[in-house]
XYZ file of C-alpha atoms in Angstrom:
570
model
C 76.262 198.430 190.938
C 78.790 201.170 190.030
C 77.377 204.698 189.596
C 77.606 206.275 186.051
C 80.167 208.872 185.537
C 77.974 212.386 186.145
C 80.623 214.515 184.033
C 82.656 213.579 181.012
C 86.423 214.251 180.386
C 85.486 217.353 178.646
C 84.561 219.013 181.496
C 88.010 219.507 182.471
C 89.854 222.601 180.876
C 92.994 221.659 178.556
C 95.237 224.863 180.249
C 98.259 223.396 180.796
C 101.355 223.249 178.622
C 104.727 222.148 178.764
C 106.294 223.906 181.653
C 103.212 224.009 183.658
C 103.025 219.937 183.393
C 106.949 220.276 184.306
C 106.423 222.394 187.007
C 103.633 220.203 188.523
C 106.420 216.941 188.305
C 109.409 218.873 189.266
C 106.864 220.457 192.307
C 105.856 217.066 193.319
C 109.329 215.698 193.171
C 110.990 218.756 194.912
C 108.548 218.499 198.253
C 109.620 217.454 201.820
C 112.312 214.800 200.208
C 114.845 217.873 199.674
C 114.906 218.756 203.266
C 115.257 215.402 205.081
C 116.335 213.044 202.265
C 119.693 213.968 202.324
C 120.310 212.536 205.944
C 117.957 209.664 205.707
C 120.076 208.573 202.823
C 123.093 209.140 204.833
C 122.183 207.097 207.874
C 121.111 204.128 206.249
C 123.964 204.076 202.957
C 126.696 206.740 204.329
C 128.386 208.629 201.375
C 127.065 205.881 199.102
C 123.857 207.725 199.089
C 124.951 209.332 196.178
C 124.963 206.151 194.160
C 121.208 205.550 195.484
C 120.035 208.748 194.276
C 121.541 207.697 190.987
C 119.727 204.739 191.296
C 116.667 205.835 192.097
C 116.889 207.997 189.099
C 117.655 205.340 186.635
C 114.370 203.230 188.179
C 111.969 206.360 188.284
C 113.011 206.815 184.390
C 112.212 203.099 183.288
C 109.227 203.178 184.540
C 108.198 206.495 183.577
C 108.970 205.886 180.411
C 106.163 203.493 180.098
C 103.575 205.418 181.668
C 104.371 208.537 179.526
C 103.526 206.043 176.347
C 100.161 205.332 178.554
C 100.134 209.014 179.235
C 99.700 210.135 175.817
C 97.108 207.171 174.520
C 94.776 207.867 177.724
C 94.809 211.660 178.052
C 92.299 211.118 180.702
C 91.752 212.561 184.745
C 93.664 210.618 187.160
C 95.426 208.634 184.293
C 97.853 206.253 186.254
C 95.002 204.526 188.254
C 93.393 203.634 184.678
C 95.974 201.806 183.041
C 95.510 198.515 184.804
C 91.840 198.594 184.113
C 91.942 198.845 180.307
C 94.500 195.921 180.086
C 93.286 193.519 182.790
C 90.117 194.429 183.714
C 88.713 195.162 187.320
C 90.655 193.427 189.441
C 93.869 194.257 188.692
C 92.717 197.689 187.952
C 91.509 198.130 191.450
C 94.613 196.836 192.619
C 96.881 199.298 190.981
C 94.325 202.146 191.654
C 94.791 201.414 195.239
C 97.990 200.962 195.356
C 98.841 204.071 193.818
C 96.115 206.331 195.622
C 97.494 204.845 199.032
C 100.961 206.072 198.015
C 99.788 209.550 196.427
C 97.202 210.537 199.227
C 99.491 209.916 201.761
C 102.015 212.269 200.512
C 99.589 215.100 201.776
C 99.946 214.687 205.198
C 103.296 213.668 204.499
C 104.336 217.432 203.054
C 102.396 219.006 205.924
C 104.151 217.040 208.564
C 107.251 217.693 207.173
C 106.501 221.675 207.439
C 105.960 221.729 211.162
C 108.729 219.276 211.854
C 111.281 222.073 210.685
C 109.096 224.792 212.581
C 109.794 222.847 215.810
C 113.505 223.772 215.524
C 112.249 227.394 215.479
C 114.063 229.101 218.806
C 110.496 229.713 220.556
C 109.142 227.817 223.766
C 106.229 226.930 221.658
C 107.819 225.759 218.829
C 109.720 222.965 220.607
C 106.170 221.640 221.450
C 105.745 220.936 218.312
C 107.695 217.675 217.826
C 109.268 215.291 220.365
C 111.832 214.142 218.306
C 110.212 211.016 216.963
C 106.695 211.928 216.017
C 104.478 215.352 216.086
C 102.356 216.026 219.336
C 98.718 216.869 219.674
C 99.940 220.463 219.174
C 101.889 219.578 216.134
C 98.824 217.574 214.208
C 96.694 220.429 214.804
C 99.392 223.017 212.931
C 99.715 220.145 210.324
C 95.894 219.838 209.962
C 95.393 223.280 209.217
C 98.147 222.965 206.104
C 95.959 220.454 205.071
C 92.898 222.911 204.891
C 94.963 225.424 202.943
C 96.181 223.004 200.294
C 92.572 221.864 200.021
C 91.593 225.688 199.490
C 94.316 226.320 196.927
C 92.544 223.622 194.340
C 88.953 224.337 195.390
C 88.332 227.714 192.885
C 89.991 227.070 189.532
C 92.964 224.996 187.528
C 93.913 228.245 186.258
C 94.923 229.379 189.860
C 96.596 226.395 190.379
C 98.590 226.570 187.494
C 99.785 229.880 188.262
C 100.511 229.427 191.830
C 102.002 225.885 191.406
C 104.289 227.470 188.961
C 105.982 230.896 190.927
C 106.387 227.912 193.846
C 108.348 225.742 191.815
C 110.896 228.220 190.908
C 111.190 229.207 194.474
C 111.464 225.357 195.041
C 114.360 225.130 192.340
C 116.331 228.396 193.545
C 116.401 227.789 197.028
C 117.921 223.918 197.434
C 120.547 224.809 194.819
C 121.531 227.959 196.698
C 121.491 225.749 199.968
C 123.849 222.872 198.174
C 125.901 226.123 196.978
C 126.513 227.723 200.311
C 126.904 224.529 202.483
C 129.774 223.809 199.919
C 131.538 227.099 200.113
C 131.361 226.976 204.048
C 132.393 223.678 205.260
C 133.236 220.731 203.075
C 135.298 217.941 205.082
C 136.279 215.012 202.709
C 137.166 213.026 205.561
C 133.524 212.333 206.316
C 133.551 210.764 203.285
C 136.925 208.754 203.950
C 136.568 207.670 207.562
C 133.480 206.305 209.491
C 133.533 202.689 207.516
C 134.640 204.397 204.610
C 132.674 205.071 201.400
C 129.822 202.043 201.738
C 129.964 201.774 205.875
C 127.107 199.493 205.633
C 127.831 197.566 202.429
C 126.106 197.754 198.858
C 122.508 196.023 200.293
C 122.317 199.819 202.545
C 122.621 201.276 199.391
C 119.552 199.349 197.593
C 117.565 199.775 200.941
C 118.002 203.338 200.927
C 116.683 203.876 197.237
C 113.486 202.014 198.969
C 112.949 203.412 202.121
C 115.023 206.564 203.121
C 112.654 208.863 200.706
C 114.283 208.611 197.187
C 111.263 206.241 195.767
C 108.670 208.800 197.605
C 110.723 212.233 196.023
C 111.263 210.595 192.435
C 107.175 209.148 192.782
C 106.215 212.753 191.739
C 106.448 211.927 187.749
C 103.312 210.952 187.883
C 101.582 214.177 188.942
C 101.837 215.362 185.156
C 100.194 211.936 184.018
C 97.412 212.298 186.138
C 97.067 215.866 185.028
C 96.783 214.659 181.213
C 93.106 215.413 181.233
C 94.071 219.277 181.441
C 97.185 218.998 179.247
C 97.044 221.516 176.220
C 99.142 219.030 173.941
C 99.570 215.816 175.730
C 101.485 213.810 173.013
C 104.276 216.603 173.209
C 103.836 217.854 176.752
C 103.611 214.510 179.141
C 107.190 213.128 178.089
C 109.142 215.995 178.242
C 107.507 217.252 181.743
C 108.119 213.239 182.763
C 111.678 213.132 181.941
C 112.725 216.408 182.228
C 111.518 217.194 185.651
C 113.161 213.834 187.028
C 116.366 214.686 185.350
C 116.365 218.449 186.847
C 115.573 216.799 190.361
C 118.328 214.122 189.994
C 120.897 217.099 189.385
C 119.309 218.673 192.719
C 119.162 215.840 194.832
C 122.822 215.018 194.066
C 124.343 218.325 195.202
C 122.138 218.551 198.230
C 123.211 214.688 199.564
C 127.093 215.674 198.291
C 126.550 219.205 200.734
C 125.437 217.432 203.209
C 127.806 214.488 203.644
C 130.623 217.250 203.937
C 128.919 219.868 205.660
C 128.131 217.051 209.261
C 130.380 218.252 212.030
C 133.469 215.707 212.203
C 131.980 215.522 216.053
C 128.706 214.510 214.935
C 130.172 211.141 213.713
C 132.178 210.269 216.206
C 129.768 208.920 218.616
C 130.472 205.610 217.987
C 127.293 205.297 215.568
C 128.999 207.354 212.579
C 126.285 208.079 209.616
C 123.676 205.857 211.308
C 123.461 208.057 214.757
C 122.707 211.620 213.155
C 119.027 212.793 214.677
C 118.693 216.490 213.401
C 115.578 217.635 213.851
C 116.399 220.102 210.911
C 118.724 218.631 209.079
C 119.980 221.411 206.187
C 119.164 224.096 208.699
C 121.171 222.661 211.616
C 123.837 222.530 209.205
C 123.422 226.128 208.433
C 123.822 227.376 212.036
C 126.639 224.909 212.631
C 128.539 226.957 210.175
C 127.497 230.495 210.568
C 125.068 230.437 207.860
C 122.399 232.261 209.671
C 121.033 234.080 206.827
C 120.201 230.263 204.820
C 118.972 228.674 208.035
C 115.982 231.189 207.929
C 115.430 231.054 204.261
C 115.506 227.409 204.885
C 112.566 227.510 207.731
C 110.779 229.533 204.968
C 111.269 227.043 202.814
C 110.027 224.069 204.837
C 106.723 225.797 204.394
C 106.923 226.683 200.927
C 108.175 223.675 199.249
C 106.395 220.993 201.108
C 103.114 222.908 200.638
C 103.957 223.554 197.200
C 104.125 219.669 196.680
C 101.098 219.075 199.150
C 98.698 221.546 196.860
C 99.898 219.362 193.835
C 99.020 216.268 195.362
C 95.956 217.473 196.640
C 94.990 218.531 193.292
C 96.155 214.953 191.319
C 94.435 212.532 193.873
C 91.593 214.240 193.445
C 92.049 213.199 189.822
C 92.580 209.902 190.742
C 89.422 209.506 192.774
C 87.475 210.627 189.858
C 89.369 207.986 187.692
C 89.095 205.501 190.362
C 85.222 206.383 190.020
C 85.060 205.947 186.395
C 86.250 202.314 186.868
C 83.012 201.720 188.576
C 84.418 201.424 191.942
C 83.171 204.559 193.788
C 80.137 206.358 194.154
C 78.805 208.605 191.272
C 79.197 211.890 193.298
C 83.142 211.429 193.183
C 83.372 212.080 189.301
C 81.716 215.136 189.524
C 83.446 218.159 188.063
C 82.392 221.813 188.543
C 81.301 222.652 185.667
C 82.403 226.428 186.240
C 85.951 225.943 187.455
C 86.818 222.124 185.827
C 87.493 221.386 189.351
C 86.662 217.699 190.969
C 85.364 219.512 194.310
C 83.704 216.217 195.729
C 87.176 214.102 195.407
C 89.008 216.993 196.625
C 86.599 216.677 199.823
C 87.189 212.851 200.262
C 91.095 213.595 199.743
C 90.907 215.707 202.622
C 88.958 213.559 205.287
C 91.430 210.724 204.401
C 94.734 212.770 204.775
C 93.623 213.788 208.509
C 92.967 210.371 209.331
C 96.510 209.359 207.891
C 98.165 212.485 209.985
C 96.550 210.813 212.855
C 98.007 207.873 212.845
C 101.488 208.206 211.148
C 102.647 211.752 213.000
C 106.435 211.473 211.395
C 108.023 212.274 208.209
C 109.930 208.705 208.615
C 107.149 206.181 209.037
C 105.313 208.141 206.346
C 107.854 207.966 204.027
C 108.366 204.227 204.595
C 104.776 203.363 204.096
C 104.656 205.400 200.801
C 107.589 203.987 198.932
C 106.815 200.742 199.047
C 103.078 201.239 198.096
C 104.486 203.439 195.431
C 106.701 200.588 194.408
C 103.895 198.270 194.127
C 101.612 200.620 191.967
C 104.452 201.038 189.773
C 104.093 197.181 188.166
C 101.014 197.362 186.212
C 102.914 200.115 183.964
C 105.380 197.849 182.151
C 102.813 195.115 182.231
C 99.841 197.135 180.866
C 101.763 198.918 177.841
C 102.749 195.796 176.508
C 99.646 194.465 177.060
C 98.034 197.384 175.442
C 100.645 196.881 172.293
C 98.826 193.235 171.685
C 95.331 194.215 172.408
C 94.969 197.499 170.658
C 97.563 197.913 168.462
C 95.422 200.670 166.157
C 94.873 202.790 169.367
C 96.779 206.266 168.806
C 99.867 206.512 170.537
C 101.317 209.801 170.296
C 104.532 208.970 172.280
C 105.761 205.365 170.946
C 108.942 204.388 172.417
C 110.388 201.895 170.155
C 112.894 200.265 172.664
C 109.666 199.354 174.924
C 110.087 196.078 174.485
C 113.218 195.952 176.618
C 112.358 198.943 178.694
C 109.052 197.452 180.221
C 110.433 194.052 181.436
C 113.391 196.106 182.780
C 110.882 198.199 184.655
C 109.298 195.407 185.629
C 112.579 193.690 187.325
C 113.651 197.203 188.363
C 110.565 197.535 190.098
C 110.526 194.167 192.134
C 114.243 194.650 193.489
C 113.342 197.845 194.588
C 110.303 196.732 196.347
C 112.527 193.393 197.713
C 114.865 196.292 198.691
C 112.126 197.731 201.063
C 112.713 194.862 203.484
C 111.118 192.823 205.586
C 108.545 193.370 207.536
C 107.934 196.664 205.888
C 107.091 194.736 202.521
C 104.766 192.373 204.161
C 102.959 195.162 205.851
C 102.717 197.265 202.997
C 101.050 194.206 200.990
C 98.868 193.600 203.662
C 97.593 197.051 203.470
C 96.439 196.195 199.538
C 94.469 193.721 200.967
C 92.545 196.122 203.178
C 90.796 197.557 199.953
C 89.208 194.458 198.848
C 86.171 195.016 200.301
C 85.749 197.958 198.342
C 85.900 196.078 194.683
C 84.132 193.206 196.215
C 81.274 195.355 196.935
C 81.223 196.553 193.584
C 82.294 193.338 191.519
C 80.731 190.147 193.286
C 77.277 191.073 193.015
C 78.058 190.558 189.060
C 77.381 187.295 187.405
C 79.925 184.650 187.654
C 80.170 184.504 184.078
C 80.934 188.357 184.024
C 83.472 188.228 187.133
C 85.380 185.309 185.806
C 87.165 187.089 183.569
C 88.489 189.782 185.583
C 89.486 187.638 188.321
C 91.669 185.360 185.585
C 93.010 188.445 184.322
C 94.234 189.440 188.032
C 95.014 186.568 189.560
C 98.695 187.078 188.001
C 99.055 190.146 190.502
C 97.478 188.845 193.439
C 99.989 186.052 192.955
C 102.745 188.569 192.266
C 102.042 190.342 195.845
C 102.029 187.157 197.690
C 104.772 185.486 196.191
C 107.292 188.818 196.713
C 105.924 188.660 200.567
C 107.260 185.303 200.437
C 110.353 185.640 199.020
C 110.732 189.109 201.105
C 110.172 187.372 204.291
C 112.605 184.331 203.364
C 115.132 186.713 201.950
C 118.676 187.795 202.981
C 119.421 189.058 206.443
C 120.391 192.061 205.183
C 117.635 193.008 204.170
C 115.145 191.723 207.057
C 114.652 188.264 205.602
C 115.345 184.746 207.345
C 118.395 184.406 205.566
C 117.712 181.658 203.316
C 118.502 182.880 200.179
C 122.213 183.555 199.853
C 123.458 187.209 199.299
C 123.234 187.795 195.473
C 121.140 184.753 194.907
C 117.783 186.674 196.201
C 118.444 189.023 194.028
C 118.809 187.036 190.921
C 115.700 185.359 192.228
C 113.294 188.530 192.635
C 114.862 189.728 189.147
C 113.320 186.043 187.458
C 110.890 186.621 189.764
C 109.783 189.858 188.173
C 110.278 188.517 184.631
C 108.413 185.783 184.963
C 104.707 187.779 186.061
C 105.813 190.069 183.494
C 105.006 187.506 180.913
C 101.730 185.839 182.970
C 100.562 189.859 183.356
C 101.250 190.153 179.805
C 99.503 186.970 178.676
C 96.290 187.427 181.156
C 95.090 190.891 179.456
C 92.198 190.879 177.665
C 89.859 192.857 175.788
C 87.227 193.593 178.554
C 84.601 196.120 178.443
C 86.955 199.033 179.894
C 89.166 198.941 177.162
C 86.535 198.779 174.743
C 84.468 201.548 175.936
C 87.468 203.902 176.237
C 88.363 202.830 172.617
C 84.901 203.686 171.596
C 85.092 207.254 173.309
C 88.471 208.279 171.915
C 87.083 207.135 168.568
C 84.048 209.580 169.147
C 86.255 212.292 170.246
C 89.397 212.185 167.065
C 85.556 212.179 164.660
C 84.380 215.268 166.937
C 87.664 216.820 166.477
C 88.222 215.766 162.621
C 84.353 217.472 162.165
C 85.381 220.587 163.772
C 88.394 221.261 161.745
C 86.735 220.641 158.664
C 88.545 217.686 157.731
C 87.567 213.988 158.356
C 91.336 213.105 157.870
C 92.860 215.232 160.183
C 95.672 216.344 157.923
C 95.342 220.144 159.366
C 97.279 218.289 162.217
C 99.691 216.573 160.178
C 98.279 212.910 161.347
C 97.817 209.835 159.260
C 94.100 208.534 160.760
C 93.220 205.412 159.421
C 90.870 202.830 160.323
C 92.051 200.817 162.790
C 91.597 196.802 163.214
C 89.683 197.600 166.502
C 86.711 198.884 165.125
C 87.430 201.921 163.390
C 90.118 203.317 166.352
C 92.037 205.645 164.559
C 95.586 205.212 164.022
C 98.143 208.083 164.397
C 101.910 208.196 162.783
C 103.563 208.312 166.585
C 106.396 210.247 167.526
C 109.147 208.105 167.651
C 111.083 208.748 171.140
């Protein structure tokens, strides 16, 4: 049987405001991606990488809107791993949580890897021995391990220490990329790079879409999850979450566009005349190498320093948010009770921090290069995205009376669009990578089976029935990826253009199936009861059972007294 959570959500301290949450989101988005993303995107898509960043931002914003409503409804630690459980029960909820956790926890060693990879360009013999051109050496892995321990201890003591440290680091992380883009453009900008070497789209439009999926763009924008996962520590989640999520994506888009433009114009023409063009680029420290090429030694030194600060800031954030996710998985009933413990003095889920540190070491041992980690993380991220659009509309049907501090009027249009976008990005990830990551999703099923298959059939059956849509979705998407267009790694059984239409229609079909499969499972009933009790306690503390002090209209909802509050329209 699953263990009962040892500590309530109230053990967390609601100390994070809009600025701190925005810094958390922006700090997650601007990590190692800005150090390597511009080169990897250009190597795949050429100058059209500019459009890849825009497409990635649109996809992230669309999906983030669904999670913003969910996050404001359920201000719980590790929120992203909970929503599928609330709407569909254990199977669908576990698969979504597993995909999300894999995508997020692997970022932590990815950030440490990025720092060490940049360090390998230092003009010292020992530094050159850290990276062999493809992956970290044994010495490099050892140094990256030290960074993982550093991230761990920054999160060990108190959430207020995390907030103060992260806000300061995020300011630095924003200033340096902006300065880098401006300095590179001022030092050298060759418009011939964009016109020559195959033109704007040297590898076709399919390469633009693939760049969105695997070059680190999805990895970067995935940082919008961090404020949502920290929702239990937000002072006013209904107001601050949407501002933090949307604001961090938009600010990051502007920064990434500036960096991509600077990189495209700053590459020496000689580096593109090797017969391979953009695909032949192989910088160990892309932006620092360009800075040195154009005599900006001061900028190169700043970038080498920031190669520690930016990834370390992101690694610190993800160490914090993944520990909240582990707590959420435990409360879903799929981990031992020890991982639900929150230190009462500091408000930190310390056992969950330890577990994520161990898993980070394992990822670092297996995936030693930033590029290989970026591909795995990106595809796993997209898989985790698909539950948001389905869950948000399912819960509108199942629990219409639940308080929604943020309620998007256009959600009936946004949600299916988000499902289509997520399905397309998964397909753009290219076969066989898509198949490999979908296989990784199956690796986590024994944990689910350990907790769930011991239940009586009558109790287990509705969970299996409600989760069948997600299992079928993963299998069908793997099949379509295998049979799809050759430009996306498939066998070519689907003609170009038609393959994208098929994927979009499949996304809509599974979206409809997913909503129809949702049911009022025990997790949803329990969270409704918890939130009703919390609302009653808050009303008692304020001395008014109507909640008039906050300007809310609280009425008995149709779901057993669940409070209804007038939402903030978006």
